[in-house]
Coordinates of C-alpha atoms in Angstrom, one line a residue:
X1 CA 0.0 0.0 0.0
X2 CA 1.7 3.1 -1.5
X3 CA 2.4 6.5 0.7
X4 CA 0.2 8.3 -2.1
X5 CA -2.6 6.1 -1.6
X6 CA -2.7 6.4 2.4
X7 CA -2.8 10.2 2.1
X8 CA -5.5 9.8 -0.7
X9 CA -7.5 7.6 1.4
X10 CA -7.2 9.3 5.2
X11 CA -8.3 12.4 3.0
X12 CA -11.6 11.1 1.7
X13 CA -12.4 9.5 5.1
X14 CA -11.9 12.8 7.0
X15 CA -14.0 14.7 4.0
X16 CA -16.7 12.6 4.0
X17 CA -16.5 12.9 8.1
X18 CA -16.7 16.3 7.8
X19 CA -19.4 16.7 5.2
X20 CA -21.9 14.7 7.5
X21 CA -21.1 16.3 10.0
X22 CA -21.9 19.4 8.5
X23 CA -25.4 18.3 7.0
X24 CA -26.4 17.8 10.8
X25 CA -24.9 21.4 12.3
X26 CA -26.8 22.7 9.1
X27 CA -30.0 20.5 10.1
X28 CA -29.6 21.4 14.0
X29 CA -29.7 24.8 13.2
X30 CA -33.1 24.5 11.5
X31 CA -34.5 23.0 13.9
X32 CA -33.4 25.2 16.6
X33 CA -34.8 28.0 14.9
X34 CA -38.6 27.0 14.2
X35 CA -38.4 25.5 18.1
X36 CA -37.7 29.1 19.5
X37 CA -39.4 30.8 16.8
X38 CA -36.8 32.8 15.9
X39 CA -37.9 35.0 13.0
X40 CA -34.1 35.2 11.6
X41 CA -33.2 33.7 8.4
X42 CA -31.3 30.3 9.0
X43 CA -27.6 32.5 7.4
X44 CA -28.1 34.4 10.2
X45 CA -27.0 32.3 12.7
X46 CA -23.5 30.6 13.6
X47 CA -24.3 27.5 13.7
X48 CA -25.3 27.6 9.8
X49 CA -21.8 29.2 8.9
X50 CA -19.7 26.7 10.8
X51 CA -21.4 23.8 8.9
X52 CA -21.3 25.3 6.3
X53 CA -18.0 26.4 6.5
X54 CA -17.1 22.4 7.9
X55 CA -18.6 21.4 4.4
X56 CA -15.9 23.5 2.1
X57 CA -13.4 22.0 4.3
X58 CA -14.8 18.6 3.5
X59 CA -15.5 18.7 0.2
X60 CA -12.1 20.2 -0.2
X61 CA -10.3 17.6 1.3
X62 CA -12.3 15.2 -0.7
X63 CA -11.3 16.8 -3.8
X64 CA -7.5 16.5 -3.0
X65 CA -8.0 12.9 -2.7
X66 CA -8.4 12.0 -6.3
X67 CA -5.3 14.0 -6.8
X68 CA -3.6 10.8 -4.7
X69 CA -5.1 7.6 -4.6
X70 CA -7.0 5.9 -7.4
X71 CA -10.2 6.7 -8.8
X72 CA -11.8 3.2 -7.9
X73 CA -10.3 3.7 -4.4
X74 CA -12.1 7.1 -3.9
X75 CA -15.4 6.6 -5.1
X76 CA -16.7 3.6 -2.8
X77 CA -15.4 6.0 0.4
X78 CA -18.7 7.5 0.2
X79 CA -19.9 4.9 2.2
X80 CA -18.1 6.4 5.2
X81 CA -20.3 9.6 5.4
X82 CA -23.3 7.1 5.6
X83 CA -21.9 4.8 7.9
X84 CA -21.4 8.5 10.1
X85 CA -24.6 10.2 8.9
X86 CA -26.5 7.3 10.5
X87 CA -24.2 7.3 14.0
X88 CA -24.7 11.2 14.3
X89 CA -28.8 10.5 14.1
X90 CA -28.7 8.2 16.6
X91 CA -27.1 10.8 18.2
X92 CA -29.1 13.5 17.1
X93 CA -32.7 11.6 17.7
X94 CA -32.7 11.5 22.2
X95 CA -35.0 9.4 22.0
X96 CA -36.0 7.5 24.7
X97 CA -36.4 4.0 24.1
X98 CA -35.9 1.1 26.3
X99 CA -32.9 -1.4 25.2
X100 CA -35.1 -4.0 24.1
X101 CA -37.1 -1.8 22.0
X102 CA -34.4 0.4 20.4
X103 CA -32.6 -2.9 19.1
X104 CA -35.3 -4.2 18.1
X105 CA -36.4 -0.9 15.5
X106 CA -32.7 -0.3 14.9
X107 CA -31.0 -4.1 14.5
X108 CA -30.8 -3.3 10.8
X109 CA -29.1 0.2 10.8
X110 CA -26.8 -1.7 13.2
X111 CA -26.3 -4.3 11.0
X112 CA -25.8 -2.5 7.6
X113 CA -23.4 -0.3 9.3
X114 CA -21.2 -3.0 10.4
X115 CA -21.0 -4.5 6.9
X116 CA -20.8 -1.9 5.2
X117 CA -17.2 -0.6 7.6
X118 CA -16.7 -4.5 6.8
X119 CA -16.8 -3.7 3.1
X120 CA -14.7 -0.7 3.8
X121 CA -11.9 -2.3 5.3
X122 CA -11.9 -4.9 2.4
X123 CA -11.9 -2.3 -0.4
X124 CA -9.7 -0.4 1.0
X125 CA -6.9 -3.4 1.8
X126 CA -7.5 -4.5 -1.8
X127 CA -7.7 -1.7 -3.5
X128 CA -5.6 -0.8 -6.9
X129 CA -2.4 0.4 -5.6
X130 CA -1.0 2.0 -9.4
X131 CA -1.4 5.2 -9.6
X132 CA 0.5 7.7 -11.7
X133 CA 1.3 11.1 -12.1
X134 CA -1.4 12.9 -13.8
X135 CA 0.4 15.6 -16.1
X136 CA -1.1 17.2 -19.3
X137 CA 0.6 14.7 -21.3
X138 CA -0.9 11.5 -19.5
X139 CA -4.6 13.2 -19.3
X140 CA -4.3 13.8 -23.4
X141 CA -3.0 10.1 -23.7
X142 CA -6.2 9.1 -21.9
X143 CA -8.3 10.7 -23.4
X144 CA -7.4 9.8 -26.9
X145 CA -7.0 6.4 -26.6
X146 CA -9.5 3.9 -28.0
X147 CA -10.8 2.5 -24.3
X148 CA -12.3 5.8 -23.0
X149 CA -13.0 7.1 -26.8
X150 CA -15.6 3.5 -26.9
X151 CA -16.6 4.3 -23.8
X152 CA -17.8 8.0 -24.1
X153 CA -19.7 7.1 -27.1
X154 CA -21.8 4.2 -25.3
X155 CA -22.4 6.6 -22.5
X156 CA -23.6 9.3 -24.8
X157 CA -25.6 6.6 -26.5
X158 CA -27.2 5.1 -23.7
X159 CA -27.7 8.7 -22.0
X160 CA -29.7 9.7 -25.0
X161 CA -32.3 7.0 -25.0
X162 CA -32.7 6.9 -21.4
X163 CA -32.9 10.8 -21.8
X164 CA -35.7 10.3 -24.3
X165 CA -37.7 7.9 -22.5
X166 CA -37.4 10.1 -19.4
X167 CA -38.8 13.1 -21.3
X168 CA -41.0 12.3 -23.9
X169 CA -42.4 9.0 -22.5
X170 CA -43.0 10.3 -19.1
X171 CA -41.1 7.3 -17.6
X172 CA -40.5 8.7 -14.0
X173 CA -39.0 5.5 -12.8
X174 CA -35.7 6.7 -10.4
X175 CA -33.8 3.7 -11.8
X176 CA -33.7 6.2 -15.2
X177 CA -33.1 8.7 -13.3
X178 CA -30.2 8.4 -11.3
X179 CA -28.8 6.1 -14.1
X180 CA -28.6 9.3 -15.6
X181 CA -26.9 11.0 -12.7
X182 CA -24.6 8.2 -12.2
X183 CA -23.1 8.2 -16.6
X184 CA -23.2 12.3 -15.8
X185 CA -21.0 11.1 -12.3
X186 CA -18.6 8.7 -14.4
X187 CA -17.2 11.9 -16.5
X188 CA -17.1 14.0 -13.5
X189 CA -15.0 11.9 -11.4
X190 CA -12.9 11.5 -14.5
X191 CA -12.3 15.0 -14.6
X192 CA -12.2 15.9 -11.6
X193 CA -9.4 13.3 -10.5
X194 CA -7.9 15.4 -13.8
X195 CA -8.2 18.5 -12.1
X196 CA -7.2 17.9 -9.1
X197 CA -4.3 16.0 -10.1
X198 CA -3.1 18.6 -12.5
X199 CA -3.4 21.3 -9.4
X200 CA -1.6 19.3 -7.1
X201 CA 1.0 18.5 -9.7
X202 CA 1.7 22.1 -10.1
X203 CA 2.2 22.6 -7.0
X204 CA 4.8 20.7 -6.2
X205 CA 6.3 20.3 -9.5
X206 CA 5.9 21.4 -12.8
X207 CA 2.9 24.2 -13.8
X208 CA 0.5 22.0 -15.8
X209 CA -2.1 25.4 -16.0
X210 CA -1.1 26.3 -18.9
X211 CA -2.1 23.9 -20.8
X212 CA -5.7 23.9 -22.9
X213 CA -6.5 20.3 -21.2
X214 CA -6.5 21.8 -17.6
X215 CA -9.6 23.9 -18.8
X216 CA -11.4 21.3 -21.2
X217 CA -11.4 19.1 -17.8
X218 CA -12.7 22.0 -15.9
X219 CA -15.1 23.0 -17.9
X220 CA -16.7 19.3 -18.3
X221 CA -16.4 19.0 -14.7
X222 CA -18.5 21.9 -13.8
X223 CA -21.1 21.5 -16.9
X224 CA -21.5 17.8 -15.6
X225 CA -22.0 18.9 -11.8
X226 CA -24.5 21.1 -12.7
X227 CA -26.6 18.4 -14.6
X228 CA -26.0 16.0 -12.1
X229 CA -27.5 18.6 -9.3
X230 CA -30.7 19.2 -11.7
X231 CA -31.4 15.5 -12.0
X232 CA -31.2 14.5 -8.8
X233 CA -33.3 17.5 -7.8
X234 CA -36.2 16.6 -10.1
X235 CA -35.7 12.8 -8.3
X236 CA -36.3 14.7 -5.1
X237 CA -39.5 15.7 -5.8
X238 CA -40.8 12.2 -7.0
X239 CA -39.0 9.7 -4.1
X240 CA -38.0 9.4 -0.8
X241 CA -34.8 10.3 0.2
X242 CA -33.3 7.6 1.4
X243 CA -34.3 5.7 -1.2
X244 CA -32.5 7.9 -3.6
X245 CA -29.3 7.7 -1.3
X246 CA -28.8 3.9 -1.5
X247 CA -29.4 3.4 -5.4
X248 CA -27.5 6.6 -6.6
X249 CA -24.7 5.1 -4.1
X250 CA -24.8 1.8 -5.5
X251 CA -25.0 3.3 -9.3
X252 CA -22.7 6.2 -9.2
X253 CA -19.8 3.7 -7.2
X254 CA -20.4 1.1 -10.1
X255 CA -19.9 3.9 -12.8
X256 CA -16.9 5.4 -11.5
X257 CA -15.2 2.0 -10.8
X258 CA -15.9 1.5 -14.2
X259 CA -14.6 4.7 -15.2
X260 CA -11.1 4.5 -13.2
X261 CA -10.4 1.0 -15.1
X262 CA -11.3 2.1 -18.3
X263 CA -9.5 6.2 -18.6
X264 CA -7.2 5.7 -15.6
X265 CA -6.3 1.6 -16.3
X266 CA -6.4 1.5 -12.7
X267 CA -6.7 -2.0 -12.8
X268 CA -3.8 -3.6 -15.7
X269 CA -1.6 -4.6 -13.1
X270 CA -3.2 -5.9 -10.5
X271 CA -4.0 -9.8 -9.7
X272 CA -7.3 -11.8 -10.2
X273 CA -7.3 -12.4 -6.1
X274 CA -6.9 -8.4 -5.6
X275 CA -9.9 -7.8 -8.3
X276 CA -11.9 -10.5 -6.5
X277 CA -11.8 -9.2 -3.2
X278 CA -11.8 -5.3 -4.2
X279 CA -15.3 -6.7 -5.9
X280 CA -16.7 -8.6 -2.7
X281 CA -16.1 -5.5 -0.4
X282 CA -17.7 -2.6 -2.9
X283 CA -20.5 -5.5 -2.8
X284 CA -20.9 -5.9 1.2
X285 CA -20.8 -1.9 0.8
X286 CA -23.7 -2.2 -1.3
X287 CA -25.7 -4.3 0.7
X288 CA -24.6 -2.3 3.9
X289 CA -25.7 1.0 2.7
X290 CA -29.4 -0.7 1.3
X291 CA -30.0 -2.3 4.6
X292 CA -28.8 1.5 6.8
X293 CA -31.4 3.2 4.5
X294 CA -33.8 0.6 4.3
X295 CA -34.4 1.1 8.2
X296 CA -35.3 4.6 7.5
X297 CA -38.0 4.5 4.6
X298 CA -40.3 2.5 7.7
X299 CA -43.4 3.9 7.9
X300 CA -44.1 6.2 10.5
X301 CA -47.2 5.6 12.1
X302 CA -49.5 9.2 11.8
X303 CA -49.3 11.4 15.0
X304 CA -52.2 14.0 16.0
X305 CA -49.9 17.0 16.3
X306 CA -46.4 18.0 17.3
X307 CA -45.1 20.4 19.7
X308 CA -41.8 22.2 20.1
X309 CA -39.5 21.9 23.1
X310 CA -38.7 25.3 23.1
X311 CA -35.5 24.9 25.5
X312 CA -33.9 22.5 23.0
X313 CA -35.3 23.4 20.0
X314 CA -36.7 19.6 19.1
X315 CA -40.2 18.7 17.8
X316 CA -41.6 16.8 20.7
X317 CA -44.8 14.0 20.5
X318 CA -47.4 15.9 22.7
X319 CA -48.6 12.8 25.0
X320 CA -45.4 10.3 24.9
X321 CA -42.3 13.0 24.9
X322 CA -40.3 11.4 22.4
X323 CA -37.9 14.0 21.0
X324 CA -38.4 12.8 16.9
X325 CA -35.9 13.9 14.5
X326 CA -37.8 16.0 11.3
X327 CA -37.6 14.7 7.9
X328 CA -36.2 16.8 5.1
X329 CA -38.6 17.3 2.4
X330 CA -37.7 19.4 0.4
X331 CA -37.8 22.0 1.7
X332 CA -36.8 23.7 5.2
X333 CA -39.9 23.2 6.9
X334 CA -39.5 20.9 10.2
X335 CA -42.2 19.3 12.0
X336 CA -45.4 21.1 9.5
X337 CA -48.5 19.5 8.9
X338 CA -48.9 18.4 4.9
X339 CA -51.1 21.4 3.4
X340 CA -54.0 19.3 1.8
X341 CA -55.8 22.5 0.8
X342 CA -56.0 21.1 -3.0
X343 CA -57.0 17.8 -2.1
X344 CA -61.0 17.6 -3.3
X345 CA -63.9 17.2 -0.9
X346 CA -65.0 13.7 -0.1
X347 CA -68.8 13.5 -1.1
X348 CA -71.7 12.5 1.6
X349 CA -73.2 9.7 0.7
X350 CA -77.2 9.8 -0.7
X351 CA -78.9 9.3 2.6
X352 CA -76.5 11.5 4.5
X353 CA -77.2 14.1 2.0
X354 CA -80.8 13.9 2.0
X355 CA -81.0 13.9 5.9
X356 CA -79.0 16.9 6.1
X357 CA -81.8 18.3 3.7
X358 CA -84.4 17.7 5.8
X359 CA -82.9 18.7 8.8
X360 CA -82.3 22.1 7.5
X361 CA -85.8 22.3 6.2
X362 CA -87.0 21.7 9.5
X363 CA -84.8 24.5 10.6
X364 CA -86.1 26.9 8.2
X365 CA -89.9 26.1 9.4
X366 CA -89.4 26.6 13.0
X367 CA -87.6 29.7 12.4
X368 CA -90.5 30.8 10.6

C-alpha cells in the first residue's frame, strides 16, 4: 500500500467525516430555529456558517483525494459519510427508548453499518495500488486512446435513449433517473481526478495550467456537476430520500469503478485475487448502505400534532415526549403538517345528503 494512496485515502475519510457532520450542524440549526421561533433567516445564525463552512473543508479535502489515490479507491469511500450520517442520528434523535425496543427498530441500521465498515476495510486493503502522475501529457494520452474514446460514445448513447424515454415517455422510474446521474457522475469523477491531479501537480512540481487540457477538464467537470444537481433534484421531488441515497450510491460507485479502469487503467496490473476481493467488499458496501437506508423509509405511524420543546429546539410527541428527528422534504420546513388545501372534498353519501336536507328544512320552518 503506496504513501500516495494512504494520504488519498485518510483524506476522503476525513471529508466525507466532515461533510456529514456538517449536513447535521446545518439541520440542528433549522431545527433550533422553528423551536424558538426565531424570526431570523437560517444565514443568520452561527451554527449555519460553521457547517457550512465544515462542508468546504470537507469537500475540499475530498477533492484533494483524487489528486492521490486511485479513482476506484475514492469513489466507494462514500460509504463512510453514511456509515457517520446514520451514528450522528442516533445521536441527534434523544429518544427515549428502552434497550429491548431500540434494538429491536434499529438491528438493521446496526447491521448494515457494520457490513458496510466491513466492506470498507476490504476495499480499502485491496484496492488498486498504481497510480501515476497525472500531467497534461498522461490526461491527453487518456483521453485519446480507443478504451475511453468507446466508452464515451456508449455513454452518450445510452444517455440519450434513457434521456428520451425520461422526457418524452413520461417514464418517471428513479432507476432512469439516477442512471442518468450516475453516466453524468462517471465523467465527473474523470475530470475531476484530472483537475485535481493537475493542481496538485503544479504545485509541487511542474505548472501543468497552462495547458488547454487543464480547462477542457474544468469545464466538463463543472457542466456535468450542474446536470447532475438538476437531475437529482427533479428525483427529489418524485422519491424518498433515502431511497434515492442507496441506489444513486450503489450506481454512481459502479460507474466510477468502471470509469477509473477504463481512462485511468487502474486495474492492468493488478492480480485476479486483488480484483476478487476489491469486488466482494464494494458489494458488502452495497448491501450495507441498502439495509442502513432501508431502516429509514419505515413507515411512521401518523401522529395527532407536534409540539416544540422550546429549550432545545426539538419537535416533541405531545402525550409520549419522544424528541423525533424531522424529515427533510424538500424543503426547510421541520415538524409542518402536509397542506391538503388542493385535495377535493369527499362527497356525503345519498342518505347523509338527503337527511342533512331535511334537517335544514325543518330549521327553516321553526324559524319561521
Amino acid at each position: 500500500y503506496t504513501q500516495e494512496n494512504l494520504i488519498g485515502t485518510l483524506l476522503a475519510i476525513f471529508g466525507n467525516l466532515l461533510v456529514s457532520i456538517s449536513v447535521s450542524i446545518q439541520k440542528q440549526s433549522h431545527v433550533t430555529l422553528a423551536g424558538n421561533k426565531d424570526p431570523r433567516q437560517y444565514y443568520y445564525t452561527k451554527t449555519w456558517w460553521s457547517g457550512l463552512m465544515l462542508m468546504v473543508l470537507g469537500e475540499g479535502a475530498l477533492f484533494v483525494s483524487y489528486a492521490f489515490a486511485p479513482l476506484s479507491l475514492i469513489a466507494p469511500l462514500n460509504a463512510v459519510s453514511v456509515i457517520s450520517s446514520s451514528i450522528l442520528g442516533f445521536l441527534f434523535l434523544r429518544e427515549k427508548w428502552k434497550a429491548q425496543e431500540f434494538l429491536k427498530r434499529y438491528i438493521l441500521t446496526f447491521l448494515g453499518c457494520a457490513l458496510t465498515a466491513g466492506g470498507t476495510y476490504l476495499f480499502v486493503t485491496f484496492g488498486p495500488n498504481s497510480h501515476e502522475k497525472l500531467n497534461a501529457e498522461n490526461i491527453v494520452k487518456h483521453v485519446i486512446g480507443w478504451p475511453f474514446l468507446l466508452y464515451l460514445l456508449l455513454g452518450i448513447i445510452t444517455f440519450c435513449l434513457v434521456l428520451y424515454f425520461y422526457k418524452q415517455r413520461n417514464a418517471n422510474y428513479l432507476v432512469l433517473i439516477l442512471l442518468l446521474v450516475a453516466l453524468l457522475g462517471s465523467v465527473t469523477v474523470i475530470t475531476v481526478k484530472a483537475v485535481s491531479g493537475m493542481i496538485v501537480l503544479s504545485i509541487l512540481g511542474p505548472l501543468q495550467l497552462s495547458y488547454p487540457i487543464f480547462y477542457v477538464m474544468f469545464v466538463c467537470m463543472v457542466a456535468t456537476i450542474v446536470f447532475q444537481a438538476s437531475f437529482l433534484a427533479q428525483a427529489s421531488h418524485l422519491y424518498d430520500s433515502s431511497l434515492i441515497a442507496c441506489v444513486n450510491y450503489i450506481f454512481c460507485t459502479t460507474f466510477a469503478i468502471v470509469a477509473g479502469a477504463i481512462f485511468y487503467q487502474e486495474f492492468n496490473h493488478e492480480d485476479v485475487l486483488h480484483i476478487c476481493m476489491f469486488l466482494l467488499g464494494c458489494a458488502i458496501c452495497f448491501f450495507g448502505v441498502f439495509l442502513i437506508t432501508k431502516s429509514k423509509r419505515k413507515v411512521k405511524a401518523f401522529e395527532p400534532y407536534v409540539t416544540m420543546d422550546m429549550a432545545k429546539g426539538i419537535p416533541t410527541i405531545h402525550n409520549k415526549g419522544w424528541a423525533v428527528q424531522p424529515d427533510y422534504n424538500g424543503s426547510f420546513s421541520y415538524g409542518a403538517l402536509e397542506n391538503n388545501d388542493s385535495v377535493a372534498p369527499v362527497p356525503l353519501p345519498v342518505d347523509q345528503e338527503l337527511s342533512s336536507a331535511c334537517a335544514s328544512k325543518d330549521k327553516n320552518r321553526r324559524s319561521n
